[in-house]
JSON list of C-alpha atoms in Angstrom, two decimals:
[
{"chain": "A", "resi": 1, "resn": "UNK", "atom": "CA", "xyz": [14.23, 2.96, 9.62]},
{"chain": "A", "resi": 2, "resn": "UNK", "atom": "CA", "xyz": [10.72, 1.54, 10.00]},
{"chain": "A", "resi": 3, "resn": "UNK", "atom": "CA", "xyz": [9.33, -1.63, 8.97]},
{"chain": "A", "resi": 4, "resn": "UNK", "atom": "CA", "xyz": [7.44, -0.35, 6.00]},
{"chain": "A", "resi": 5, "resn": "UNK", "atom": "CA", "xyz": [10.07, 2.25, 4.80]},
{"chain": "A", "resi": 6, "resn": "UNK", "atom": "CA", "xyz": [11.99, -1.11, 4.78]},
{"chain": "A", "resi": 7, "resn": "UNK", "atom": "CA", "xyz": [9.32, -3.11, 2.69]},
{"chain": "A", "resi": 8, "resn": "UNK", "atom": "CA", "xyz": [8.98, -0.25, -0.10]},
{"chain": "A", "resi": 9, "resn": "UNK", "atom": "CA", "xyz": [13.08, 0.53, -0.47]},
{"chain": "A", "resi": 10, "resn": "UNK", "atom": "CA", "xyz": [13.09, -3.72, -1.20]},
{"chain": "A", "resi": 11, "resn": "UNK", "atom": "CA", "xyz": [10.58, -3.19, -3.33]},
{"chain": "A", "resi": 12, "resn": "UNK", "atom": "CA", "xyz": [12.28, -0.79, -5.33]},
{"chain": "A", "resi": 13, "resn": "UNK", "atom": "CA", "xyz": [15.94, -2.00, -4.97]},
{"chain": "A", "resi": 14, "resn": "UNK", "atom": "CA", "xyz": [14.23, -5.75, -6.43]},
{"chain": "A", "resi": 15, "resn": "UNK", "atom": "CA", "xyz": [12.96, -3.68, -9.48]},
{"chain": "A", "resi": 16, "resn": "UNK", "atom": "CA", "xyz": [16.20, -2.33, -10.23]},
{"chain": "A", "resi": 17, "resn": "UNK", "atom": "CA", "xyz": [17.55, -5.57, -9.71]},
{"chain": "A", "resi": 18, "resn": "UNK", "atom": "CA", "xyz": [15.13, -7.20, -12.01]},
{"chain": "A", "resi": 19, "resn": "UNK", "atom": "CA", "xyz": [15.88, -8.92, -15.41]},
{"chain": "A", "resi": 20, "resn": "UNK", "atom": "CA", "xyz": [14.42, -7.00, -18.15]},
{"chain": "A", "resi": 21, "resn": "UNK", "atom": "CA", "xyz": [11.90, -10.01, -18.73]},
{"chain": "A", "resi": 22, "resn": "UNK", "atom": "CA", "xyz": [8.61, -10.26, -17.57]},
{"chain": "A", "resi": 23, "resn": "UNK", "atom": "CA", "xyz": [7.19, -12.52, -14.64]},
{"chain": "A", "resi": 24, "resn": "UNK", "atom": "CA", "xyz": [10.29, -12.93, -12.66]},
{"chain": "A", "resi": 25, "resn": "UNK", "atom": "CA", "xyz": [10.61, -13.55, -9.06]},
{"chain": "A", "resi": 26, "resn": "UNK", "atom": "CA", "xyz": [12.49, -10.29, -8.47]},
{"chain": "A", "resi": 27, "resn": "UNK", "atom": "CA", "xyz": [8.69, -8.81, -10.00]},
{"chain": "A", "resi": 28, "resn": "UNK", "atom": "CA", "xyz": [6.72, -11.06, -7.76]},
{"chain": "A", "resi": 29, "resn": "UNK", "atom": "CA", "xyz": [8.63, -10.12, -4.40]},
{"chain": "A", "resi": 30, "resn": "UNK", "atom": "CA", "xyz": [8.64, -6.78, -5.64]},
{"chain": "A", "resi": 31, "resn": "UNK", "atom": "CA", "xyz": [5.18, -6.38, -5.27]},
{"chain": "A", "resi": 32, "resn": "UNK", "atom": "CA", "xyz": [4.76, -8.45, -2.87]},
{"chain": "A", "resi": 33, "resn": "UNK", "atom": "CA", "xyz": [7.20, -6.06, -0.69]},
{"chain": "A", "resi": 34, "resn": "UNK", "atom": "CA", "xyz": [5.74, -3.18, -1.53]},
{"chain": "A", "resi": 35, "resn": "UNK", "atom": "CA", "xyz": [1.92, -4.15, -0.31]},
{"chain": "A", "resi": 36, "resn": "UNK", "atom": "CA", "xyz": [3.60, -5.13, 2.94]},
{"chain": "A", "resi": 37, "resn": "UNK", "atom": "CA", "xyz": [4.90, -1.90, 2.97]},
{"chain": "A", "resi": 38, "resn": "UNK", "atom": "CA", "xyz": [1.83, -0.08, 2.45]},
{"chain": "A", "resi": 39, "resn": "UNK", "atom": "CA", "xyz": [-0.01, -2.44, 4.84]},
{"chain": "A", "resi": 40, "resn": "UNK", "atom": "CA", "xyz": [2.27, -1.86, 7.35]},
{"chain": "A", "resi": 41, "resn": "UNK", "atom": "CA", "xyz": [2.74, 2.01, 7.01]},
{"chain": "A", "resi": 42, "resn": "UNK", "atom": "CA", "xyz": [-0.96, 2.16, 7.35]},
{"chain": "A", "resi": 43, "resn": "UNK", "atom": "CA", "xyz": [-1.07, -0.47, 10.90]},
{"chain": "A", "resi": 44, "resn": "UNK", "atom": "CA", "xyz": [1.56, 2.14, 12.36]},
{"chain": "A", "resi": 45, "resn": "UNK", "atom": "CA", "xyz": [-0.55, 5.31, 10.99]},
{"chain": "A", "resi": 46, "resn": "UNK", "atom": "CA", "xyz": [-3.53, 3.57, 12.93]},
{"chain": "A", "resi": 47, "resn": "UNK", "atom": "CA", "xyz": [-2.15, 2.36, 16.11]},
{"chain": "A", "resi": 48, "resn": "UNK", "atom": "CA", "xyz": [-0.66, 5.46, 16.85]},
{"chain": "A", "resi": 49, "resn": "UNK", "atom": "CA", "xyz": [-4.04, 7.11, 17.24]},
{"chain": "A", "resi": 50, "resn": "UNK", "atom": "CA", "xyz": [-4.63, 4.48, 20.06]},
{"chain": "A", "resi": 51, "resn": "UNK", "atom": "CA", "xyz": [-2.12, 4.97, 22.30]},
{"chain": "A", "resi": 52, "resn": "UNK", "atom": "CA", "xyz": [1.51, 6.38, 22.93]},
{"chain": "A", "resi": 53, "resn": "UNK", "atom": "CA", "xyz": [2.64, 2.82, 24.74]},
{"chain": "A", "resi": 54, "resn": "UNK", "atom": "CA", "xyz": [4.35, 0.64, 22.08]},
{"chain": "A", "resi": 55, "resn": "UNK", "atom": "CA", "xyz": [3.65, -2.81, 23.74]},
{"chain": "A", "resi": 56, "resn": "UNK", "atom": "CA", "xyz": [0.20, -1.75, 23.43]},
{"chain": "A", "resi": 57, "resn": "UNK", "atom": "CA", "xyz": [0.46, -0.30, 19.83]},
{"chain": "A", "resi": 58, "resn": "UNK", "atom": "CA", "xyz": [2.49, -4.20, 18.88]},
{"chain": "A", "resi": 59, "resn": "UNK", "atom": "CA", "xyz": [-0.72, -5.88, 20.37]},
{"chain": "A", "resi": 60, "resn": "UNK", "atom": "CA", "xyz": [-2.68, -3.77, 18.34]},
{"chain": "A", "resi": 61, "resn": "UNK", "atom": "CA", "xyz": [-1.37, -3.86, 15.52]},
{"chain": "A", "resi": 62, "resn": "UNK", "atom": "CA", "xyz": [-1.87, -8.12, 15.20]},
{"chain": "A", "resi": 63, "resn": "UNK", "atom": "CA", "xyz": [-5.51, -7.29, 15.54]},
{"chain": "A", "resi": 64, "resn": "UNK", "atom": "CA", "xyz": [-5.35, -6.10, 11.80]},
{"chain": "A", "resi": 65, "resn": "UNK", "atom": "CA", "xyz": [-6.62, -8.14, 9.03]},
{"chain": "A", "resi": 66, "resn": "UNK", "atom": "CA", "xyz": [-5.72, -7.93, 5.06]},
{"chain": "A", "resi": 67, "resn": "UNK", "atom": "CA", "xyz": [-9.11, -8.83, 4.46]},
{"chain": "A", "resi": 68, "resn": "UNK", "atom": "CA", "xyz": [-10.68, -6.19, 6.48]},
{"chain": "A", "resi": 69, "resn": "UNK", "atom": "CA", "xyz": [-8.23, -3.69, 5.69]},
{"chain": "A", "resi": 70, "resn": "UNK", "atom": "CA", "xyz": [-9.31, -4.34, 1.75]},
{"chain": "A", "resi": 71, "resn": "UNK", "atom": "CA", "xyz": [-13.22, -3.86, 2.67]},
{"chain": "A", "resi": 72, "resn": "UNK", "atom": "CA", "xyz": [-12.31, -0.52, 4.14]},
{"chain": "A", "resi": 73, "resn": "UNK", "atom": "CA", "xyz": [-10.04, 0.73, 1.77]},
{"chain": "A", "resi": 74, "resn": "UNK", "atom": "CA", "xyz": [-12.34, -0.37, -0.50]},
{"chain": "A", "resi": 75, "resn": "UNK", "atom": "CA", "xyz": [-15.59, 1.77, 0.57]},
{"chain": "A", "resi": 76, "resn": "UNK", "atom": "CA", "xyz": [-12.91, 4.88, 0.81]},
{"chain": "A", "resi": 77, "resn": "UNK", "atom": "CA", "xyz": [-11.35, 4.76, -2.47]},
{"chain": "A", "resi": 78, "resn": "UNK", "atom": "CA", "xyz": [-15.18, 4.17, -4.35]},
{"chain": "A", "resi": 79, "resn": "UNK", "atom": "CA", "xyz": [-16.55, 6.96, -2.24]},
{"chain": "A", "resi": 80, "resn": "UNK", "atom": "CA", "xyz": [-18.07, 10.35, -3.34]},
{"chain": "A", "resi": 81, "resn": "UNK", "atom": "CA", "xyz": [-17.03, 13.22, -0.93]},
{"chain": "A", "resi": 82, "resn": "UNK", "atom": "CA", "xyz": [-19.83, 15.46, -0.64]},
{"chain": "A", "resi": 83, "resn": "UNK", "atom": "CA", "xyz": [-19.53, 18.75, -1.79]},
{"chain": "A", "resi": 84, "resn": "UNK", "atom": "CA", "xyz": [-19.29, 20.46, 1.39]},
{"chain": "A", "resi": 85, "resn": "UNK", "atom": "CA", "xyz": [-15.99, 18.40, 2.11]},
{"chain": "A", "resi": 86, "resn": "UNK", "atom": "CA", "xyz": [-14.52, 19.16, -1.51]},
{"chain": "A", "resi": 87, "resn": "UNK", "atom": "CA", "xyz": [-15.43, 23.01, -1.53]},
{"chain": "A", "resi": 88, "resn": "UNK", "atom": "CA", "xyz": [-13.39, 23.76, 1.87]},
{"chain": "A", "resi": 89, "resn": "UNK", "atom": "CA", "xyz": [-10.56, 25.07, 1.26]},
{"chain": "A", "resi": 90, "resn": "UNK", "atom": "CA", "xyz": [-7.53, 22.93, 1.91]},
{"chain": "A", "resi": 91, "resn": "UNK", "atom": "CA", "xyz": [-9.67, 19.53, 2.61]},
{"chain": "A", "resi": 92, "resn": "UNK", "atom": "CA", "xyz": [-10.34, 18.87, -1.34]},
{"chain": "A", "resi": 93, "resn": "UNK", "atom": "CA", "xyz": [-6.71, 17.43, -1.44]},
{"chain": "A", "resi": 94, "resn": "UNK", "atom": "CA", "xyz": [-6.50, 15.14, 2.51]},
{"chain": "A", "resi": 95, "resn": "UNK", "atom": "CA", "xyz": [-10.04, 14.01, 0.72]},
{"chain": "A", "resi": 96, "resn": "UNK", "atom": "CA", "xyz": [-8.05, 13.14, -2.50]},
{"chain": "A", "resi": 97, "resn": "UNK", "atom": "CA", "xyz": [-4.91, 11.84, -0.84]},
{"chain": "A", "resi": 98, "resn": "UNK", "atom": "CA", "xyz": [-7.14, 9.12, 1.34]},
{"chain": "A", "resi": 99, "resn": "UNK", "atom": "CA", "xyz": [-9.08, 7.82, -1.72]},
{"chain": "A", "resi": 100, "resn": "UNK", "atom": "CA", "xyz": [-5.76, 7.83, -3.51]},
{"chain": "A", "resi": 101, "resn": "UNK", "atom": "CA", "xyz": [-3.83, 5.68, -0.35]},
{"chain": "A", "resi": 102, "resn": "UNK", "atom": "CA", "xyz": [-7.07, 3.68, -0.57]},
{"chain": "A", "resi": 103, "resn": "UNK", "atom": "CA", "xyz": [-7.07, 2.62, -4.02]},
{"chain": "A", "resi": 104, "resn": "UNK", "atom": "CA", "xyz": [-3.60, 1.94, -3.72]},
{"chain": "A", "resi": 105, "resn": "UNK", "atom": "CA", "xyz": [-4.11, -0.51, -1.20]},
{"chain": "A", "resi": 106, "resn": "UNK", "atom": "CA", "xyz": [-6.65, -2.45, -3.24]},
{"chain": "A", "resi": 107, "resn": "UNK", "atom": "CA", "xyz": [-5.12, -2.80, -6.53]},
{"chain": "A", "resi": 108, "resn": "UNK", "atom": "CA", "xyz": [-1.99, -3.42, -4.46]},
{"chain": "A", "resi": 109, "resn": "UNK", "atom": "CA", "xyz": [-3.39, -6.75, -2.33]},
{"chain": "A", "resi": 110, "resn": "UNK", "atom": "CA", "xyz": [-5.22, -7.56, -5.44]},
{"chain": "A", "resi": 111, "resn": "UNK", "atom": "CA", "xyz": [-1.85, -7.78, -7.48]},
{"chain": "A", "resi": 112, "resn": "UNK", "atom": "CA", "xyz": [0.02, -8.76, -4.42]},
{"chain": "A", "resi": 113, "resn": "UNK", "atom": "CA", "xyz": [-2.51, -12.34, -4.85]},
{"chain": "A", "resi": 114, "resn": "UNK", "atom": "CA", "xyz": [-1.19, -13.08, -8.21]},
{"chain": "A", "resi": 115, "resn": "UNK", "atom": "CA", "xyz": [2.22, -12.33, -7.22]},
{"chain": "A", "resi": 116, "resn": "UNK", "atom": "CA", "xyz": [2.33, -14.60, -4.31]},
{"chain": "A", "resi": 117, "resn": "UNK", "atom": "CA", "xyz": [0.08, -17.27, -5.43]},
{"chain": "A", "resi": 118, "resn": "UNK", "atom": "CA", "xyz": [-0.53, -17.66, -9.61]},
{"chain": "A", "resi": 119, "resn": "UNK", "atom": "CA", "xyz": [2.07, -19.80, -11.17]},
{"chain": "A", "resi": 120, "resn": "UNK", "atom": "CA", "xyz": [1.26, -18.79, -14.63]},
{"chain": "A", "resi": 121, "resn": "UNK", "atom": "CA", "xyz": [-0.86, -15.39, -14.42]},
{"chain": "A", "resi": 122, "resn": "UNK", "atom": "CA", "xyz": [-2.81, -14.49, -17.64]},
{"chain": "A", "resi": 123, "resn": "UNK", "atom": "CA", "xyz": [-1.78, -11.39, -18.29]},
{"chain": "A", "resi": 124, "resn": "UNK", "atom": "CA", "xyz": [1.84, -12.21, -16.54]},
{"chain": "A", "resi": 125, "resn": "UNK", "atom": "CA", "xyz": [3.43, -9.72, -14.34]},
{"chain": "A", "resi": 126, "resn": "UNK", "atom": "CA", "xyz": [5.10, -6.98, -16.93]},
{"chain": "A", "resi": 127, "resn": "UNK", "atom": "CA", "xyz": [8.11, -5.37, -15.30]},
{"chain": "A", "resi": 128, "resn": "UNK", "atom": "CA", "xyz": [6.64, -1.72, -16.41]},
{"chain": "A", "resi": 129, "resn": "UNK", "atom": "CA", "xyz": [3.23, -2.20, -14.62]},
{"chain": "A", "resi": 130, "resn": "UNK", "atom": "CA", "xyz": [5.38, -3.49, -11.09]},
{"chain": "A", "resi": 131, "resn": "UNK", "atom": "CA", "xyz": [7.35, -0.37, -11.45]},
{"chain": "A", "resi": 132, "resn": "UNK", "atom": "CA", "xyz": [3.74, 1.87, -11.90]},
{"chain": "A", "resi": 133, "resn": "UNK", "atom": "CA", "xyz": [2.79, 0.20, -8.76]},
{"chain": "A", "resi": 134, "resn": "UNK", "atom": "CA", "xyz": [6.09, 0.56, -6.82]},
{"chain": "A", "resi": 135, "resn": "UNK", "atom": "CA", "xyz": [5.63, 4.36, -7.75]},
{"chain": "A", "resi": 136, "resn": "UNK", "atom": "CA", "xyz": [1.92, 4.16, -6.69]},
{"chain": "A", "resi": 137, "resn": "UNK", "atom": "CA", "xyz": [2.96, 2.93, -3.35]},
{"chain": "A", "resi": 138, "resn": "UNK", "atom": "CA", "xyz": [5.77, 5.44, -2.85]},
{"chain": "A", "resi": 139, "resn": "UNK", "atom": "CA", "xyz": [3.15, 8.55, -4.04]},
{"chain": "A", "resi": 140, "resn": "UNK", "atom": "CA", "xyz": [0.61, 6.64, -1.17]},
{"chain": "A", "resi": 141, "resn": "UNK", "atom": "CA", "xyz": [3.16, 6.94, 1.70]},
{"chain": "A", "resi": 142, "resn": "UNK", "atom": "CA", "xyz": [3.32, 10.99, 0.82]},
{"chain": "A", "resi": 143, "resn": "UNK", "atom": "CA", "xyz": [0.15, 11.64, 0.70]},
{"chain": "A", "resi": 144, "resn": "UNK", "atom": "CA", "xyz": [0.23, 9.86, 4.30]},
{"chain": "A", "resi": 145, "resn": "UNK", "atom": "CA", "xyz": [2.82, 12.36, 5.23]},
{"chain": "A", "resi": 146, "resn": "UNK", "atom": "CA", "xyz": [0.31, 14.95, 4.02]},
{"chain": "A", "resi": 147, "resn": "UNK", "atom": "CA", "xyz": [-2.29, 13.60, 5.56]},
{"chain": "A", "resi": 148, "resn": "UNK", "atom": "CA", "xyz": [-0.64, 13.52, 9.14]},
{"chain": "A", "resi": 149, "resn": "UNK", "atom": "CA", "xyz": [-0.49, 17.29, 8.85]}
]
């Protein structure tokens, strides 16, 4: 099993684990987990494009920054796909799948932040909206599977 199949089936087993209150640790690594997962599932969609050696693709994949990784994800998920992507047959949904992994990834770090590093968020964590973004993260590694084909 991969590294960020790994990440996302923690997440999810630490949401079924959870208490039923809110802002618990179980919620915070939760989330935490599964933005690793989606950070890493998109790393190893990347480096493959580079090169079949995996010492290579390991070096690689250390050049990649959260940060940077948000600024892109960022300009994808806010873009407007012109017309003459959206009207071909076929490309309307790989168009909607890579602003949908995209958005994911944002709202995921953004979350992930409070997670890892508020003590006391205002709003806290509520179990239901770590379990929308579990499920957010597990549609984002499908449409990655769609988008691969």
């Amino acid at each position: 099993m991969s590294l960020h199949d790994e990440f996302l089936d923690l997440a999810e087993r630490l949401l079924k684990a959870a208490p039923s209150t809110d802002d618990n640790a179980d919620l915070r690594r939760a989330v935490s987990s599964a933005y690793y997962g989606l950070f890493h599932r998109l790393i190893s969609e990347a480096v493959c494009l580079f090169t079949p050696d995996v010492a290579i693709r390991n070096k690689i994949a250390r050049s990649f920054e959260h940060s940077e990784m948000k600024d892109a994800a960022a300009a994808v998920s806010q873009s407007q796909w012109p017309k003459s992507i959206t009207s071909v047959p076929g490309l309307k949904i790989v168009a909607q799948d890579l602003v949908d992994v995209a958005k994911t990834f944002v709202d995921l770090q953004e979350r992930r932040h409070v997670a890892d590093y508020v003590r006391q968020p205002t709003p806290p964590l509520k179990k239901k909206d770590c379990e929308e973004l579990v499920k957010r993260t597990r549609d984002a590694f499908e449409a990655c599977d769609r988008l691969q084909r």
